[in-house]
Amino acid sequence: MINVKNISKTFMVPHRVDALVDVSENIARGEVVVVIGPSGSGKSTFLRCLNRLETADKGKILIDGVDILHPKTDINKVRAEVGMVFQSFNLFPHKTVKNNVNLAQNVVRKRSSKEAEEITMALLDKVGIADKKNVYPDQLSGGQQQRVAIARALAMNPKAMLFDEPTSALDPEMIGEVLEVMKTLAKEGMTMAVVTHEMGFAREVADRVIFMDAGKIVEEGTPEHFFTNPSHDRTKLFLKQIL
C-alpha cells in the first residue's frame, strides 16, 4: 500500500537539520504500523512526507502504486485517498460538527447533501458523538474534537490513515476515547501509520513498531520483539527511559 524508498529530507532554517536520512519502509494493505522515537527523531516528518505535506528531497514514495513525488502527480487526488489526523484538530471553528464532516464530501467527492449527511451521521455515530452534530468545535472537549477530525478523515473513504500524535494535545482522561476509535479502525482492517507516545496502544494494536532516531529507522519488529527483546542499544535506552 505504501512503499518508501531511500527518502531524505533536510531543513536549512534556522540551521541545517537532517530530518530524514535514507529511509526505506513498506506498509502493507491492512497493516497497522506504529512509529515511535524521541523528539526530533524524524517520525512526524516521515509521516508528513507520505502525503507530501513535506516534500522529500530525494527518494521515491508510492501510495497504492502512485509515485507522489513525480511532478505530474496530482497530489490533491492522492491526498483524497489518504486521511490524516493531526495533533491539533484543525476543525473549522465557524462550522458545526456535521458541516465540518460534510464539507470535503461535497467539495472533493462531489456527493449530494443528502448522501454526505447520511455518511456523516453514520460516522459520527461510529465515533460516539452523533448527539453533538449541531454544536461548534469550541463547545466540545479535546477528545470530542479529535473524534470529529477522525470522522472527517474517514468520510473520504481513505485507503489509508495517517495519525500524527493524535492524543498528545489531550488531557489524560480524554486519550482513551480517541484510542478506542483507532483500535476499532485497526480491527476493521484500515491501513494505518501512527506516530504516538502511547506504548499501550502500540503493544495492543500494532502489527509492527518502528523506532526512529536522528532521522533513521534504528529498529523495527513486532510489538512482542520490540518491547521484550529489542536488539539495538539505542532502542533499549529509549524504552528504559519511557517504560
Short mmCIF file of C-alpha atoms in Angstrom, two decimals:
data_model
loop_
_atom_site.label_atom_id
_atom_site.label_comp_id
_atom_site.label_asym_id
_atom_site.label_seq_id
_atom_site.Cartn_x
_atom_site.Cartn_y
_atom_site.Cartn_z
CA MET A 1 0.00 0.00 0.00
CA ILE A 2 2.79 2.44 0.97
CA ASN A 3 6.31 1.99 -0.42
CA VAL A 4 9.07 4.33 0.69
CA LYS A 5 12.48 4.03 -0.96
CA ASN A 6 15.57 5.87 0.26
CA ILE A 7 13.96 9.20 1.12
CA SER A 8 15.87 12.04 2.74
CA LYS A 9 14.71 15.43 3.98
CA THR A 10 16.85 18.35 5.15
CA PHE A 11 15.67 21.61 6.69
CA MET A 12 18.01 24.60 6.49
CA VAL A 13 16.26 27.10 8.81
CA PRO A 14 17.49 28.28 11.27
CA HIS A 15 20.30 25.76 10.82
CA ARG A 16 20.80 22.53 8.90
CA VAL A 17 18.78 19.61 10.24
CA ASP A 18 18.84 16.23 8.50
CA ALA A 19 15.31 15.23 9.47
CA LEU A 20 15.31 12.02 7.38
CA VAL A 21 18.38 10.15 6.18
CA ASP A 22 17.94 7.47 3.50
CA VAL A 23 14.73 6.00 4.97
CA SER A 24 13.06 2.99 3.33
CA GLU A 25 9.88 1.30 4.56
CA ASN A 26 6.88 -0.67 3.27
CA ILE A 27 3.43 -0.72 4.83
CA ALA A 28 1.13 -3.46 3.59
CA ARG A 29 -2.57 -3.06 2.97
CA GLY A 30 -4.44 -3.54 6.24
CA GLU A 31 -1.29 -3.25 8.35
CA VAL A 32 -1.03 -1.05 11.45
CA VAL A 33 2.44 0.41 11.87
CA VAL A 34 3.31 2.49 14.93
CA VAL A 35 6.27 4.87 14.69
CA ILE A 36 7.95 5.89 17.93
CA GLY A 37 11.11 7.71 18.91
CA PRO A 38 12.45 10.70 20.82
CA SER A 39 11.55 14.28 19.96
CA GLY A 40 13.32 15.37 16.80
CA SER A 41 13.88 11.83 15.56
CA GLY A 42 12.10 12.46 12.24
CA LYS A 43 8.96 10.44 12.87
CA SER A 44 6.48 13.25 12.16
CA THR A 45 8.48 14.39 9.13
CA PHE A 46 8.35 10.82 7.84
CA LEU A 47 4.58 10.74 8.24
CA ARG A 48 4.11 14.16 6.62
CA CYS A 49 6.18 13.06 3.64
CA LEU A 50 3.69 10.26 2.99
CA ASN A 51 1.12 12.73 1.68
CA ARG A 52 3.63 15.41 0.64
CA LEU A 53 2.82 17.91 3.36
CA GLU A 54 6.61 17.81 3.42
CA THR A 55 8.38 17.01 0.15
CA ALA A 56 11.26 14.58 0.38
CA ASP A 57 14.47 15.92 -1.15
CA LYS A 58 15.22 12.59 -2.79
CA GLY A 59 13.95 9.05 -3.00
CA LYS A 60 10.60 7.63 -4.02
CA ILE A 61 7.22 7.28 -2.30
CA LEU A 62 4.49 5.14 -3.83
CA ILE A 63 0.96 5.27 -2.46
CA ASP A 64 -1.07 2.41 -3.90
CA GLY A 65 1.30 2.42 -6.88
CA VAL A 66 1.25 6.19 -7.48
CA ASP A 67 4.59 8.00 -7.28
CA ILE A 68 3.66 11.06 -5.21
CA LEU A 69 6.99 12.79 -5.90
CA HIS A 70 6.55 12.67 -9.67
CA PRO A 71 5.97 16.23 -10.98
CA LYS A 72 2.90 15.15 -12.95
CA THR A 73 1.16 13.53 -9.98
CA ASP A 74 -1.98 15.32 -8.80
CA ILE A 75 -1.15 15.36 -5.10
CA ASN A 76 -4.62 16.57 -4.12
CA LYS A 77 -6.09 13.47 -5.73
CA VAL A 78 -3.67 11.31 -3.72
CA ARG A 79 -4.47 13.17 -0.50
CA ALA A 80 -8.16 12.46 -1.05
CA GLU A 81 -7.27 8.76 -0.66
CA VAL A 82 -5.05 9.18 2.42
CA GLY A 83 -6.69 10.54 5.56
CA MET A 84 -4.58 12.44 8.08
CA VAL A 85 -5.27 13.31 11.70
CA PHE A 86 -3.02 15.84 13.42
CA GLN A 87 -2.09 16.78 16.98
CA SER A 88 -4.23 19.90 16.66
CA PHE A 89 -7.70 19.12 15.46
CA ASN A 90 -7.82 21.66 12.58
CA LEU A 91 -11.61 21.86 12.58
CA PHE A 92 -13.35 24.87 11.03
CA PRO A 93 -14.46 26.86 14.10
CA HIS A 94 -17.34 28.59 12.28
CA LYS A 95 -18.92 25.34 11.11
CA THR A 96 -20.91 22.81 13.13
CA VAL A 97 -19.64 19.29 13.69
CA LYS A 98 -21.94 17.99 10.95
CA ASN A 99 -20.79 20.62 8.45
CA ASN A 100 -17.13 20.02 9.28
CA VAL A 101 -17.58 16.40 8.22
CA ASN A 102 -19.82 17.22 5.25
CA LEU A 103 -17.59 19.83 3.64
CA ALA A 104 -14.90 17.77 1.89
CA GLN A 105 -17.51 15.22 0.82
CA ASN A 106 -19.39 17.96 -1.01
CA VAL A 107 -16.35 19.74 -2.45
CA VAL A 108 -13.92 16.89 -3.19
CA ARG A 109 -16.09 13.78 -3.53
CA LYS A 110 -18.95 15.76 -5.16
CA ARG A 111 -21.52 13.96 -3.05
CA SER A 112 -25.03 15.31 -2.76
CA SER A 113 -26.00 16.96 0.50
CA LYS A 114 -28.30 14.02 1.32
CA GLU A 115 -25.61 11.39 0.66
CA ALA A 116 -22.96 13.33 2.56
CA GLU A 117 -25.22 13.81 5.55
CA GLU A 118 -26.07 10.11 5.71
CA ILE A 119 -22.37 9.22 5.69
CA THR A 120 -21.59 11.94 8.23
CA MET A 121 -24.23 10.78 10.70
CA ALA A 122 -23.11 7.14 10.39
CA LEU A 123 -19.51 8.17 11.12
CA LEU A 124 -20.41 10.48 13.99
CA ASP A 125 -22.35 7.58 15.48
CA LYS A 126 -19.32 5.33 14.93
CA VAL A 127 -17.04 7.68 16.87
CA GLY A 128 -19.65 8.23 19.56
CA ILE A 129 -20.64 11.88 19.09
CA ALA A 130 -23.76 11.84 16.90
CA ASP A 131 -25.53 13.85 19.60
CA LYS A 132 -23.07 16.72 19.00
CA LYS A 133 -23.84 17.15 15.30
CA ASN A 134 -25.18 20.70 15.61
CA VAL A 135 -22.64 22.15 18.03
CA TYR A 136 -19.46 24.07 17.19
CA PRO A 137 -15.91 22.85 17.88
CA ASP A 138 -15.30 25.24 20.77
CA GLN A 139 -18.23 23.64 22.60
CA LEU A 140 -16.50 20.23 22.54
CA SER A 141 -13.79 18.70 24.67
CA GLY A 142 -10.43 17.97 23.07
CA GLY A 143 -11.24 14.28 22.82
CA GLN A 144 -14.54 15.02 21.12
CA GLN A 145 -12.88 17.39 18.65
CA GLN A 146 -10.31 14.75 17.76
CA ARG A 147 -13.09 12.22 17.17
CA VAL A 148 -14.74 14.71 14.80
CA ALA A 149 -11.40 15.05 12.99
CA ILE A 150 -11.21 11.26 12.63
CA ALA A 151 -14.80 11.11 11.32
CA ARG A 152 -13.98 13.88 8.83
CA ALA A 153 -10.99 11.91 7.52
CA LEU A 154 -12.98 8.68 7.31
CA ALA A 155 -15.78 10.40 5.38
CA MET A 156 -13.47 10.48 2.35
CA ASN A 157 -13.30 6.65 2.33
CA PRO A 158 -9.50 6.73 2.52
CA LYS A 159 -7.31 3.80 1.52
CA ALA A 160 -5.01 4.57 4.44
CA MET A 161 -4.97 6.74 7.56
CA LEU A 162 -2.02 8.68 8.96
CA PHE A 163 -2.11 9.74 12.62
CA ASP A 164 0.47 12.29 13.80
CA GLU A 165 0.48 12.10 17.62
CA PRO A 166 -3.32 12.31 17.72
CA THR A 167 -3.53 12.22 21.54
CA SER A 168 -0.58 14.43 22.50
CA ALA A 169 -2.71 17.57 22.89
CA LEU A 170 -5.36 15.85 25.02
CA ASP A 171 -5.89 15.69 28.75
CA PRO A 172 -5.12 12.20 30.10
CA GLU A 173 -8.75 11.27 30.67
CA MET A 174 -9.60 12.06 27.03
CA ILE A 175 -6.86 9.95 25.46
CA GLY A 176 -8.67 6.65 25.93
CA GLU A 177 -11.76 7.67 23.96
CA VAL A 178 -9.67 8.57 20.91
CA LEU A 179 -7.55 5.42 21.14
CA GLU A 180 -10.71 3.31 21.28
CA VAL A 181 -11.83 4.75 17.94
CA MET A 182 -8.40 4.00 16.46
CA LYS A 183 -8.49 0.44 17.81
CA THR A 184 -11.84 -0.09 16.10
CA LEU A 185 -10.41 1.11 12.78
CA ALA A 186 -7.47 -1.26 13.15
CA LYS A 187 -9.79 -4.21 13.82
CA GLU A 188 -11.77 -3.30 10.70
CA GLY A 189 -8.63 -3.58 8.56
CA MET A 190 -7.75 0.05 7.93
CA THR A 191 -4.17 0.59 6.77
CA MET A 192 -2.68 2.87 9.43
CA ALA A 193 0.61 4.60 10.15
CA VAL A 194 0.58 6.09 13.64
CA VAL A 195 3.15 8.34 15.30
CA THR A 196 2.44 8.14 19.02
CA HIS A 197 3.89 8.02 22.52
CA GLU A 198 1.11 5.66 23.65
CA MET A 199 3.06 2.47 24.24
CA GLY A 200 -0.03 0.56 25.41
CA PHE A 201 -1.66 1.24 22.05
CA ALA A 202 1.49 0.09 20.24
CA ARG A 203 1.60 -3.15 22.25
CA GLU A 204 -2.07 -3.93 21.71
CA VAL A 205 -2.81 -2.80 18.18
CA ALA A 206 0.36 -2.54 16.08
CA ASP A 207 1.40 -5.23 13.62
CA ARG A 208 4.85 -3.63 13.61
CA VAL A 209 6.65 -1.00 15.64
CA ILE A 210 9.27 1.26 14.04
CA PHE A 211 11.79 3.07 16.22
CA MET A 212 13.41 6.18 14.74
CA ASP A 213 16.33 8.26 15.96
CA ALA A 214 18.36 11.02 14.25
CA GLY A 215 16.34 10.72 11.04
CA LYS A 216 16.89 6.99 10.61
CA ILE A 217 14.99 3.80 11.29
CA VAL A 218 17.04 2.18 14.03
CA GLU A 219 14.92 -0.89 14.64
CA GLU A 220 11.58 -2.41 13.74
CA GLY A 221 9.70 -5.54 14.63
CA THR A 222 6.56 -6.98 16.14
CA PRO A 223 5.42 -5.44 19.44
CA GLU A 224 6.47 -8.62 21.23
CA HIS A 225 10.02 -8.37 19.86
CA PHE A 226 10.22 -4.64 20.29
CA PHE A 227 9.08 -4.41 23.90
CA THR A 228 10.52 -7.65 25.27
CA ASN A 229 13.70 -8.29 23.29
CA PRO A 230 14.95 -5.25 21.34
CA SER A 231 18.31 -5.79 19.68
CA HIS A 232 19.68 -2.25 19.37
CA ASP A 233 21.25 -0.44 22.34
CA ARG A 234 19.58 2.85 21.36
CA THR A 235 16.18 1.16 21.43
CA LYS A 236 16.89 -0.36 24.83
CA LEU A 237 17.87 3.04 26.23
CA PHE A 238 14.74 4.69 24.85
CA LEU A 239 12.45 2.03 26.29
CA LYS A 240 14.21 2.17 29.65
CA GLN A 241 13.50 5.90 29.82
CA ILE A 242 9.82 5.74 28.94
CA LEU A 243 8.55 2.45 30.36
#
